[in-house]
PDB file of C-alpha atoms in Angstrom:
ATOM      1  CA  MET A 656      -2.343  21.712-225.677  1.00 35.00           C
ATOM      2  CA  ARG A 657      -0.149  23.871-223.474  1.00 37.00           C
ATOM      3  CA  ASP A 658       1.263  27.146-224.675  1.00 39.00           C
ATOM      4  CA  SER A 659       5.041  27.519-224.878  1.00 36.00           C
ATOM      5  CA  THR A 660       5.274  29.216-221.488  1.00 33.00           C
ATOM      6  CA  GLN A 661       3.585  26.300-219.728  1.00 34.00           C
ATOM      7  CA  ALA A 662       5.728  23.748-221.573  1.00 36.00           C
ATOM      8  CA  ASP A 663       8.944  25.627-220.742  1.00 35.00           C
ATOM      9  CA  PHE A 664       7.970  25.738-217.075  1.00 35.00           C
ATOM     10  CA  PHE A 665       6.628  22.230-216.752  1.00 37.00           C
ATOM     11  CA  SER A 666       9.061  20.082-218.701  1.00 39.00           C
ATOM     12  CA  PRO A 667      12.211  20.569-216.590  1.00 51.00           C
ATOM     13  CA  LEU A 668      10.364  20.446-213.277  1.00 78.00           C
ATOM     14  CA  PHE A 669       9.213  16.800-213.334  1.00 89.00           C
ATOM     15  CA  HIS A 670      10.611  13.387-214.176  1.00 91.00           C
ATOM     16  CA  PRO A 671       9.820  12.566-217.827  1.00 91.00           C
ATOM     17  CA  ALA A 672       7.377   9.804-216.908  1.00 93.00           C
ATOM     18  CA  VAL A 673       5.486  12.112-214.513  1.00 93.00           C
ATOM     19  CA  ALA A 674       5.407  14.928-217.078  1.00 91.00           C
ATOM     20  CA  ALA A 675       4.266  12.519-219.797  1.00 91.00           C
ATOM     21  CA  TRP A 676       1.420  11.186-217.622  1.00 93.00           C
ATOM     22  CA  PHE A 677       0.264  14.717-216.803  1.00 92.00           C
ATOM     23  CA  ASP A 678       0.494  15.785-220.452  1.00 91.00           C
ATOM     24  CA  ALA A 679      -1.632  12.806-221.521  1.00 91.00           C
ATOM     25  CA  SER A 680      -4.206  13.418-218.786  1.00 90.00           C
ATOM     26  CA  PHE A 681      -4.705  17.189-218.765  1.00 89.00           C
ATOM     27  CA  ALA A 682      -4.634  20.102-221.217  1.00 87.00           C
ATOM     28  CA  GLY A 683      -2.070  21.845-219.034  1.00 88.00           C
ATOM     29  CA  PRO A 684      -1.410  23.100-215.506  1.00 90.00           C
ATOM     30  CA  THR A 685      -3.941  25.394-213.863  1.00 89.00           C
ATOM     31  CA  PRO A 686      -2.629  28.709-212.502  1.00 88.00           C
ATOM     32  CA  CYS A 687      -2.648  27.438-208.937  1.00 89.00           C
ATOM     33  CA  GLN A 688      -0.722  24.288-209.975  1.00 92.00           C
ATOM     34  CA  SER A 689       1.986  26.225-211.796  1.00 90.00           C
ATOM     35  CA  ARG A 690       2.501  28.579-208.886  1.00 92.00           C
ATOM     36  CA  ALA A 691       2.304  25.855-206.244  1.00 92.00           C
ATOM     37  CA  TRP A 692       4.769  23.539-207.995  1.00 92.00           C
ATOM     38  CA  ALA A 693       7.322  26.323-208.259  1.00 91.00           C
ATOM     39  CA  SER A 694       6.896  27.178-204.558  1.00 92.00           C
ATOM     40  CA  ILE A 695       7.045  23.594-203.334  1.00 91.00           C
ATOM     41  CA  ALA A 696      10.024  22.784-205.578  1.00 88.00           C
ATOM     42  CA  ALA A 697      11.823  25.744-203.984  1.00 89.00           C
ATOM     43  CA  GLY A 698      11.248  24.154-200.551  1.00 90.00           C
ATOM     44  CA  ARG A 699       8.809  26.745-199.272  1.00 93.00           C
ATOM     45  CA  HIS A 700       5.850  25.992-197.005  1.00 95.00           C
ATOM     46  CA  THR A 701       2.847  26.667-199.225  1.00 95.00           C
ATOM     47  CA  LEU A 702      -0.822  27.478-198.696  1.00 95.00           C
ATOM     48  CA  ILE A 703      -3.022  27.021-201.763  1.00 93.00           C
ATOM     49  CA  ALA A 704      -6.347  28.868-201.860  1.00 90.00           C
ATOM     50  CA  ALA A 705      -8.202  28.199-205.103  1.00 87.00           C
ATOM     51  CA  PRO A 706     -11.752  27.371-206.252  1.00 83.00           C
ATOM     52  CA  THR A 707     -13.108  23.828-206.365  1.00 79.00           C
ATOM     53  CA  GLY A 708     -12.013  22.068-209.555  1.00 78.00           C
ATOM     54  CA  SER A 709      -8.798  24.051-209.957  1.00 83.00           C
ATOM     55  CA  GLY A 710      -6.512  21.082-209.253  1.00 86.00           C
ATOM     56  CA  LYS A 711      -5.424  21.905-205.706  1.00 87.00           C
ATOM     57  CA  THR A 712      -4.952  18.293-204.650  1.00 86.00           C
ATOM     58  CA  LEU A 713      -2.678  17.507-207.612  1.00 90.00           C
ATOM     59  CA  ALA A 714      -0.880  20.795-207.005  1.00 89.00           C
ATOM     60  CA  GLY A 715       0.164  19.377-203.645  1.00 87.00           C
ATOM     61  CA  PHE A 716       0.642  15.742-204.578  1.00 88.00           C
ATOM     62  CA  LEU A 717       2.454  15.807-207.922  1.00 92.00           C
ATOM     63  CA  THR A 718       5.754  17.174-206.577  1.00 91.00           C
ATOM     64  CA  ALA A 719       5.623  14.522-203.834  1.00 91.00           C
ATOM     65  CA  ILE A 720       5.031  11.756-206.372  1.00 92.00           C
ATOM     66  CA  ASP A 721       7.804  13.150-208.559  1.00 92.00           C
ATOM     67  CA  GLY A 722      10.232  13.150-205.651  1.00 91.00           C
ATOM     68  CA  LEU A 723       9.485   9.472-204.981  1.00 93.00           C
ATOM     69  CA  VAL A 724       9.835   8.599-208.670  1.00 93.00           C
ATOM     70  CA  ARG A 725      13.237  10.286-208.798  1.00 91.00           C
ATOM     71  CA  GLN A 726      14.379   8.477-205.650  1.00 90.00           C
ATOM     72  CA  ALA A 727      13.301   5.149-207.117  1.00 91.00           C
ATOM     73  CA  ALA A 728      15.242   5.929-210.319  1.00 89.00           C
ATOM     74  CA  ALA A 729      18.397   6.309-208.256  1.00 87.00           C
ATOM     75  CA  GLY A 730      17.838   3.131-206.227  1.00 84.00           C
ATOM     76  CA  PRO A 731      15.193   1.189-204.273  1.00 87.00           C
ATOM     77  CA  LEU A 732      12.839   3.355-202.286  1.00 87.00           C
ATOM     78  CA  PRO A 733      13.642   3.230-198.582  1.00 86.00           C
ATOM     79  CA  SER A 734      11.035   1.949-196.190  1.00 84.00           C
ATOM     80  CA  GLY A 735       9.017   4.560-194.319  1.00 89.00           C
ATOM     81  CA  VAL A 736       6.401   7.259-194.850  1.00 95.00           C
ATOM     82  CA  GLN A 737       7.582  10.242-196.852  1.00 95.00           C
ATOM     83  CA  VAL A 738       4.302  12.075-197.460  1.00 95.00           C
ATOM     84  CA  VAL A 739       1.467  12.456-194.937  1.00 96.00           C
ATOM     85  CA  TYR A 740      -1.860  13.658-196.313  1.00 94.00           C
ATOM     86  CA  VAL A 741      -4.220  14.815-193.543  1.00 95.00           C
ATOM     87  CA  SER A 742      -7.921  14.950-194.394  1.00 89.00           C
ATOM     88  CA  PRO A 743     -10.591  16.143-191.955  1.00 87.00           C
ATOM     89  CA  LEU A 744     -13.003  13.517-193.318  1.00 81.00           C
ATOM     90  CA  LYS A 745     -12.441   9.760-193.461  1.00 75.00           C
ATOM     91  CA  ALA A 746     -14.469   9.414-196.635  1.00 76.00           C
ATOM     92  CA  LEU A 747     -12.428  12.114-198.330  1.00 69.00           C
ATOM     93  CA  GLY A 748      -9.279  10.242-197.389  1.00 69.00           C
ATOM     94  CA  ASN A 749     -10.545   7.115-199.147  1.00 71.00           C
ATOM     95  CA  ASP A 750     -11.300   9.173-202.255  1.00 76.00           C
ATOM     96  CA  ILE A 751      -7.759  10.527-202.243  1.00 76.00           C
ATOM     97  CA  GLN A 752      -6.291   7.039-202.072  1.00 73.00           C
ATOM     98  CA  ARG A 753      -8.325   6.014-205.118  1.00 75.00           C
ATOM     99  CA  ASN A 754      -7.222   9.146-206.935  1.00 80.00           C
ATOM    100  CA  LEU A 755      -3.589   8.353-206.098  1.00 86.00           C
ATOM    101  CA  GLU A 756      -3.648   4.743-207.232  1.00 87.00           C
ATOM    102  CA  GLY A 757      -4.552   5.636-210.810  1.00 87.00           C
ATOM    103  CA  PRO A 758      -1.679   8.130-211.399  1.00 90.00           C
ATOM    104  CA  LEU A 759       0.821   5.913-209.571  1.00 92.00           C
ATOM    105  CA  ALA A 760      -0.092   2.893-211.722  1.00 92.00           C
ATOM    106  CA  ALA A 761      -0.006   4.940-214.969  1.00 92.00           C
ATOM    107  CA  ILE A 762       3.348   6.539-214.140  1.00 93.00           C
ATOM    108  CA  GLY A 763       4.798   3.148-213.181  1.00 92.00           C
ATOM    109  CA  ALA A 764       3.544   1.679-216.461  1.00 92.00           C
ATOM    110  CA  ARG A 765       5.222   4.462-218.451  1.00 92.00           C
ATOM    111  CA  ILE A 766       8.510   3.869-216.673  1.00 93.00           C
ATOM    112  CA  ALA A 767       8.318   0.132-217.307  1.00 91.00           C
ATOM    113  CA  ALA A 768       7.440   0.706-220.978  1.00 90.00           C
ATOM    114  CA  ALA A 769      10.566   2.878-221.326  1.00 88.00           C
ATOM    115  CA  GLY A 770      12.668  -0.002-220.021  1.00 89.00           C
ATOM    116  CA  GLY A 771      12.845   1.094-216.399  1.00 89.00           C
ATOM    117  CA  THR A 772      11.574  -0.475-213.196  1.00 88.00           C
ATOM    118  CA  ASP A 773       8.208   0.415-211.704  1.00 88.00           C
ATOM    119  CA  PRO A 774       9.086   2.572-208.650  1.00 90.00           C
ATOM    120  CA  GLY A 775       6.658   0.624-206.480  1.00 90.00           C
ATOM    121  CA  ILE A 776       5.284   3.663-204.651  1.00 92.00           C
ATOM    122  CA  ARG A 777       2.758   2.551-202.037  1.00 92.00           C
ATOM    123  CA  ALA A 778      -0.204   4.541-200.703  1.00 91.00           C
ATOM    124  CA  ALA A 779      -2.409   3.571-197.776  1.00 90.00           C
ATOM    125  CA  VAL A 780      -5.206   4.981-195.648  1.00 90.00           C
ATOM    126  CA  ARG A 781      -5.029   4.996-191.841  1.00 91.00           C
ATOM    127  CA  THR A 782      -8.194   6.019-190.000  1.00 87.00           C
ATOM    128  CA  GLY A 783     -10.229   4.713-187.097  1.00 85.00           C
ATOM    129  CA  ASP A 784     -11.942   2.342-189.543  1.00 85.00           C
ATOM    130  CA  THR A 785      -8.714   0.733-190.798  1.00 85.00           C
ATOM    131  CA  PRO A 786      -8.818  -3.009-189.991  1.00 86.00           C
ATOM    132  CA  THR A 787      -6.267  -4.433-187.521  1.00 90.00           C
ATOM    133  CA  ALA A 788      -4.657  -6.572-190.216  1.00 91.00           C
ATOM    134  CA  ALA A 789      -4.099  -3.545-192.432  1.00 88.00           C
ATOM    135  CA  ARG A 790      -2.581  -1.615-189.533  1.00 89.00           C
ATOM    136  CA  ALA A 791      -0.195  -4.465-188.817  1.00 89.00           C
ATOM    137  CA  LEU A 792       0.814  -4.571-192.480  1.00 89.00           C
ATOM    138  CA  MET A 793       1.561  -0.829-192.401  1.00 89.00           C
ATOM    139  CA  ARG A 794       3.899  -1.356-189.479  1.00 88.00           C
ATOM    140  CA  ARG A 795       5.752  -4.157-191.279  1.00 89.00           C
ATOM    141  CA  ARG A 796       5.726  -2.462-194.695  1.00 91.00           C
ATOM    142  CA  PRO A 797       4.964   1.264-194.336  1.00 93.00           C
ATOM    143  CA  PRO A 798       3.445   3.112-197.281  1.00 93.00           C
ATOM    144  CA  HIS A 799       5.359   5.972-198.868  1.00 94.00           C
ATOM    145  CA  LEU A 800       2.175   8.061-199.007  1.00 94.00           C
ATOM    146  CA  LEU A 801      -0.022   7.897-195.922  1.00 94.00           C
ATOM    147  CA  VAL A 802      -3.576   9.300-195.985  1.00 93.00           C
ATOM    148  CA  THR A 803      -4.952   9.898-192.513  1.00 94.00           C
ATOM    149  CA  THR A 804      -7.094  12.109-190.258  1.00 93.00           C
ATOM    150  CA  PRO A 805      -5.947  14.527-187.528  1.00 94.00           C
ATOM    151  CA  GLU A 806      -7.041  12.076-184.835  1.00 94.00           C
ATOM    152  CA  SER A 807      -5.302   9.055-186.399  1.00 94.00           C
ATOM    153  CA  LEU A 808      -2.136  11.083-186.909  1.00 96.00           C
ATOM    154  CA  TYR A 809      -2.163  11.883-183.188  1.00 96.00           C
ATOM    155  CA  ILE A 810      -2.603   8.207-182.307  1.00 95.00           C
ATOM    156  CA  LEU A 811       0.307   7.222-184.564  1.00 95.00           C
ATOM    157  CA  LEU A 812       2.520   9.790-182.886  1.00 96.00           C
ATOM    158  CA  THR A 813       1.772   8.304-179.455  1.00 95.00           C
ATOM    159  CA  SER A 814       3.042   4.800-180.361  1.00 92.00           C
ATOM    160  CA  ALA A 815       6.651   3.730-180.867  1.00 94.00           C
ATOM    161  CA  SER A 816       5.805   1.875-184.070  1.00 92.00           C
ATOM    162  CA  GLY A 817       3.891   4.871-185.393  1.00 93.00           C
ATOM    163  CA  ARG A 818       6.747   7.248-184.680  1.00 95.00           C
ATOM    164  CA  ASP A 819       9.183   4.872-186.400  1.00 94.00           C
ATOM    165  CA  MET A 820       6.934   4.865-189.453  1.00 94.00           C
ATOM    166  CA  LEU A 821       6.558   8.672-189.501  1.00 96.00           C
ATOM    167  CA  ALA A 822      10.135   9.632-188.710  1.00 95.00           C
ATOM    168  CA  THR A 823      11.041   9.724-192.415  1.00 95.00           C
ATOM    169  CA  THR A 824       8.271  12.165-193.394  1.00 96.00           C
ATOM    170  CA  LYS A 825       9.350  14.887-195.835  1.00 95.00           C
ATOM    171  CA  MET A 826       6.026  16.547-196.622  1.00 95.00           C
ATOM    172  CA  VAL A 827       2.689  17.066-194.905  1.00 97.00           C
ATOM    173  CA  ILE A 828      -0.390  18.051-196.936  1.00 96.00           C
ATOM    174  CA  VAL A 829      -3.378  19.374-194.958  1.00 95.00           C
ATOM    175  CA  ASP A 830      -6.523  19.328-197.113  1.00 91.00           C
ATOM    176  CA  GLU A 831      -9.685  21.390-196.431  1.00 90.00           C
ATOM    177  CA  ILE A 832      -7.608  23.272-193.886  1.00 92.00           C
ATOM    178  CA  HIS A 833     -10.415  25.775-193.265  1.00 89.00           C
ATOM    179  CA  ALA A 834     -12.493  22.967-191.729  1.00 88.00           C
ATOM    180  CA  VAL A 835     -10.104  22.607-188.766  1.00 90.00           C
ATOM    181  CA  ALA A 836      -8.445  26.001-188.390  1.00 90.00           C
ATOM    182  CA  GLY A 837      -9.910  27.840-185.461  1.00 85.00           C
ATOM    183  CA  THR A 838     -11.435  24.722-183.865  1.00 91.00           C
ATOM    184  CA  LYS A 839     -10.359  22.278-181.182  1.00 93.00           C
ATOM    185  CA  ARG A 840      -9.498  19.778-183.907  1.00 93.00           C
ATOM    186  CA  GLY A 841      -7.269  22.423-185.430  1.00 92.00           C
ATOM    187  CA  ALA A 842      -5.446  23.080-182.159  1.00 93.00           C
ATOM    188  CA  HIS A 843      -5.004  19.328-181.768  1.00 94.00           C
ATOM    189  CA  LEU A 844      -3.649  19.033-185.323  1.00 95.00           C
ATOM    190  CA  ALA A 845      -1.251  21.935-184.791  1.00 95.00           C
ATOM    191  CA  LEU A 846       0.208  20.096-181.838  1.00 95.00           C
ATOM    192  CA  SER A 847       0.551  16.910-183.869  1.00 96.00           C
ATOM    193  CA  LEU A 848       2.325  18.789-186.684  1.00 96.00           C
ATOM    194  CA  ALA A 849       4.762  20.241-184.179  1.00 95.00           C
ATOM    195  CA  ARG A 850       5.423  16.798-182.724  1.00 96.00           C
ATOM    196  CA  LEU A 851       5.971  15.389-186.207  1.00 97.00           C
ATOM    197  CA  ALA A 852       8.425  18.196-187.023  1.00 95.00           C
ATOM    198  CA  ALA A 853      10.385  17.431-183.845  1.00 96.00           C
ATOM    199  CA  LEU A 854      10.390  13.715-184.643  1.00 96.00           C
ATOM    200  CA  CYS A 855      11.908  14.027-188.133  1.00 95.00           C
ATOM    201  CA  ALA A 856      15.575  14.764-188.867  1.00 93.00           C
ATOM    202  CA  ALA A 857      14.397  17.827-190.823  1.00 93.00           C
ATOM    203  CA  PRO A 858      10.943  19.405-190.346  1.00 93.00           C
ATOM    204  CA  PRO A 859       8.645  18.289-193.150  1.00 95.00           C
ATOM    205  CA  LEU A 860       7.485  20.775-195.764  1.00 95.00           C
ATOM    206  CA  ARG A 861       3.891  21.809-195.068  1.00 96.00           C
ATOM    207  CA  VAL A 862       1.270  22.346-197.786  1.00 96.00           C
ATOM    208  CA  GLY A 863      -2.275  23.499-197.043  1.00 94.00           C
ATOM    209  CA  LEU A 864      -5.230  23.218-199.434  1.00 92.00           C
ATOM    210  CA  SER A 865      -8.679  24.760-199.373  1.00 87.00           C
ATOM    211  CA  ALA A 866     -11.160  26.711-201.472  1.00 83.00           C
ATOM    212  CA  THR A 867     -12.535  28.597-198.482  1.00 79.00           C
ATOM    213  CA  GLN A 868     -10.021  30.584-196.450  1.00 79.00           C
ATOM    214  CA  LYS A 869     -10.588  33.875-194.656  1.00 81.00           C
ATOM    215  CA  PRO A 870      -8.486  35.636-193.637  1.00 88.00           C
ATOM    216  CA  VAL A 871      -5.967  33.699-195.688  1.00 90.00           C
ATOM    217  CA  GLU A 872      -2.997  35.122-193.780  1.00 92.00           C
ATOM    218  CA  ASP A 873      -4.333  33.659-190.518  1.00 92.00           C
ATOM    219  CA  ILE A 874      -4.789  30.225-192.149  1.00 93.00           C
ATOM    220  CA  ALA A 875      -1.186  30.392-193.376  1.00 93.00           C
ATOM    221  CA  GLN A 876       0.010  31.143-189.870  1.00 93.00           C
ATOM    222  CA  PHE A 877      -2.054  28.232-188.544  1.00 94.00           C
ATOM    223  CA  LEU A 878      -0.420  25.926-191.098  1.00 95.00           C
ATOM    224  CA  VAL A 879       3.201  26.754-190.313  1.00 93.00           C
ATOM    225  CA  GLY A 880       3.174  28.527-186.964  1.00 88.00           C
ATOM    226  CA  PRO A 881       3.995  32.143-186.077  1.00 83.00           C
ATOM    227  CA  GLU A 882       7.739  31.938-186.674  1.00 82.00           C
ATOM    228  CA  GLN A 883       7.913  30.427-190.151  1.00 90.00           C
ATOM    229  CA  ALA A 884       7.339  31.912-193.594  1.00 94.00           C
ATOM    230  CA  CYS A 885       4.582  30.541-195.824  1.00 94.00           C
ATOM    231  CA  GLU A 886       4.046  31.165-199.534  1.00 93.00           C
ATOM    232  CA  ILE A 887       0.365  31.986-200.168  1.00 93.00           C
ATOM    233  CA  ILE A 888      -1.047  30.930-203.541  1.00 92.00           C
ATOM    234  CA  ASP A 889      -4.359  32.787-203.671  1.00 89.00           C
ATOM    235  CA  GLU A 890      -6.261  32.265-206.912  1.00 83.00           C
ATOM    236  CA  GLY A 891      -9.494  33.718-205.555  1.00 71.00           C
ATOM    237  CA  HIS A 892     -12.819  32.027-205.024  1.00 63.00           C
ATOM    238  CA  VAL A 893     -14.962  33.180-207.946  1.00 63.00           C
ATOM    239  CA  ARG A 894     -15.055  31.248-211.212  1.00 63.00           C
ATOM    240  CA  GLU A 895     -16.484  32.374-214.532  1.00 72.00           C
ATOM    241  CA  ARG A 896     -20.066  31.205-214.886  1.00 78.00           C
ATOM    242  CA  VAL A 897     -22.674  30.860-217.612  1.00 85.00           C
ATOM    243  CA  LEU A 898     -26.123  30.926-216.001  1.00 89.00           C
ATOM    244  CA  THR A 899     -29.247  29.638-217.727  1.00 91.00           C
ATOM    245  CA  ILE A 900     -32.741  28.998-216.395  1.00 92.00           C
ATOM    246  CA  GLU A 901     -34.626  26.030-217.824  1.00 90.00           C
ATOM    247  CA  MET A 902     -38.297  25.091-217.428  1.00 91.00           C
ATOM    248  CA  PRO A 903     -40.034  21.843-218.389  1.00 90.00           C
ATOM    249  CA  PRO A 904     -42.330  21.947-221.429  1.00 90.00           C
ATOM    250  CA  SER A 905     -45.369  21.145-219.247  1.00 88.00           C
ATOM    251  CA  PRO A 906     -46.672  23.831-216.851  1.00 86.00           C
ATOM    252  CA  LEU A 907     -45.428  23.546-213.280  1.00 84.00           C
ATOM    253  CA  GLU A 908     -48.142  22.842-210.719  1.00 85.00           C
ATOM    254  CA  THR A 909     -48.330  22.767-206.930  1.00 85.00           C
ATOM    255  CA  VAL A 910     -47.946  18.989-206.998  1.00 87.00           C
ATOM    256  CA  LEU A 911     -45.362  17.643-209.446  1.00 84.00           C
ATOM    257  CA  SER A 912     -47.054  15.413-211.972  1.00 88.00           C
ATOM    258  CA  GLY A 913     -45.522  12.233-213.317  1.00 88.00           C
ATOM    259  CA  ASP A 914     -45.254  13.672-216.840  1.00 89.00           C
ATOM    260  CA  THR A 915     -43.481  16.822-215.628  1.00 90.00           C
ATOM    261  CA  ALA A 916     -41.166  14.784-213.404  1.00 89.00           C
ATOM    262  CA  ARG A 917     -40.142  12.644-216.364  1.00 92.00           C
ATOM    263  CA  GLU A 918     -39.403  15.762-218.413  1.00 93.00           C
ATOM    264  CA  ILE A 919     -37.203  17.128-215.635  1.00 91.00           C
ATOM    265  CA  TYR A 920     -35.363  13.856-215.144  1.00 92.00           C
ATOM    266  CA  ASP A 921     -34.816  13.436-218.881  1.00 94.00           C
ATOM    267  CA  ARG A 922     -33.369  16.949-219.098  1.00 94.00           C
ATOM    268  CA  ILE A 923     -31.037  16.331-216.157  1.00 93.00           C
ATOM    269  CA  ALA A 924     -29.906  13.080-217.762  1.00 95.00           C
ATOM    270  CA  ALA A 925     -29.207  14.894-221.037  1.00 95.00           C
ATOM    271  CA  LEU A 926     -27.139  17.559-219.238  1.00 94.00           C
ATOM    272  CA  ILE A 927     -25.142  14.846-217.483  1.00 95.00           C
ATOM    273  CA  VAL A 928     -24.370  13.195-220.819  1.00 96.00           C
ATOM    274  CA  ASP A 929     -23.329  16.498-222.351  1.00 94.00           C
ATOM    275  CA  HIS A 930     -20.901  17.457-219.561  1.00 91.00           C
ATOM    276  CA  ARG A 931     -17.920  15.834-217.926  1.00 87.00           C
ATOM    277  CA  THR A 932     -18.915  16.785-214.381  1.00 87.00           C
ATOM    278  CA  THR A 933     -22.419  17.618-213.151  1.00 89.00           C
ATOM    279  CA  LEU A 934     -23.441  18.666-209.638  1.00 88.00           C
ATOM    280  CA  VAL A 935     -27.168  18.392-208.922  1.00 89.00           C
ATOM    281  CA  PHE A 936     -28.811  20.121-205.936  1.00 88.00           C
ATOM    282  CA  VAL A 937     -32.277  18.832-204.944  1.00 82.00           C
ATOM    283  CA  ASN A 938     -34.877  19.829-202.388  1.00 79.00           C
ATOM    284  CA  THR A 939     -36.416  16.407-201.807  1.00 72.00           C
ATOM    285  CA  ARG A 940     -35.139  12.858-201.610  1.00 68.00           C
ATOM    286  CA  ARG A 941     -37.428  11.979-204.557  1.00 65.00           C
TER     287      ARG A 941
END
């Protein structure tokens, strides 16, 4: 459960259905989420630097989802993209779409259960692998949340239909920003962000996400440009750890025996069962 400080901060910030979904899904906001939501709600460009697993993606997305929910409560959502999520990896973009669909469906269900109308927020992925039929559908019925790559964003900005779709953008989220800053892809993306800002009636709010940023001030300048201010949410990169070393009951030998391998695999399986998330590093494909 949240402490009173978190509840006092969180409750008035989000639509009741969004707050209720978050409350049912998580014990409470992480420090980077609390700070980021306040910054984004104040309309400030925001760079979030926090360790893996600290909720950076939701720190960027939840205020965007909330804004769409509130719009839908006031009337039908207008056609056009409002949030652009830029991922340096196509596979990561697909993961984000899956992670968006669950919260959107759950929030819509809560609104419907309370007697309201499902806001009908649409999310879609546009990359080089997107089928032609799906691209045509996006032009006819644009998503409200568009997940894309730097290269696909550039291509959209070069076409009349793409510019029409993007002209309503209110927020741009750049994930894993460290992976492109300082590279040719980063320079290319910076140009696309500038073109997008010029295209829209008001420059979109920019939010950057990454666990690895150094120097963080330079990454912030890359995100917003040299003439704009950027709020830096820096939660550090070191998490508290408990380190244990485990050995199989059987002696380790130069060549791994079948019995020892089974003991190792059984222990790994037990650890996976005992924990919510497990990351396993291996030195061989076997």
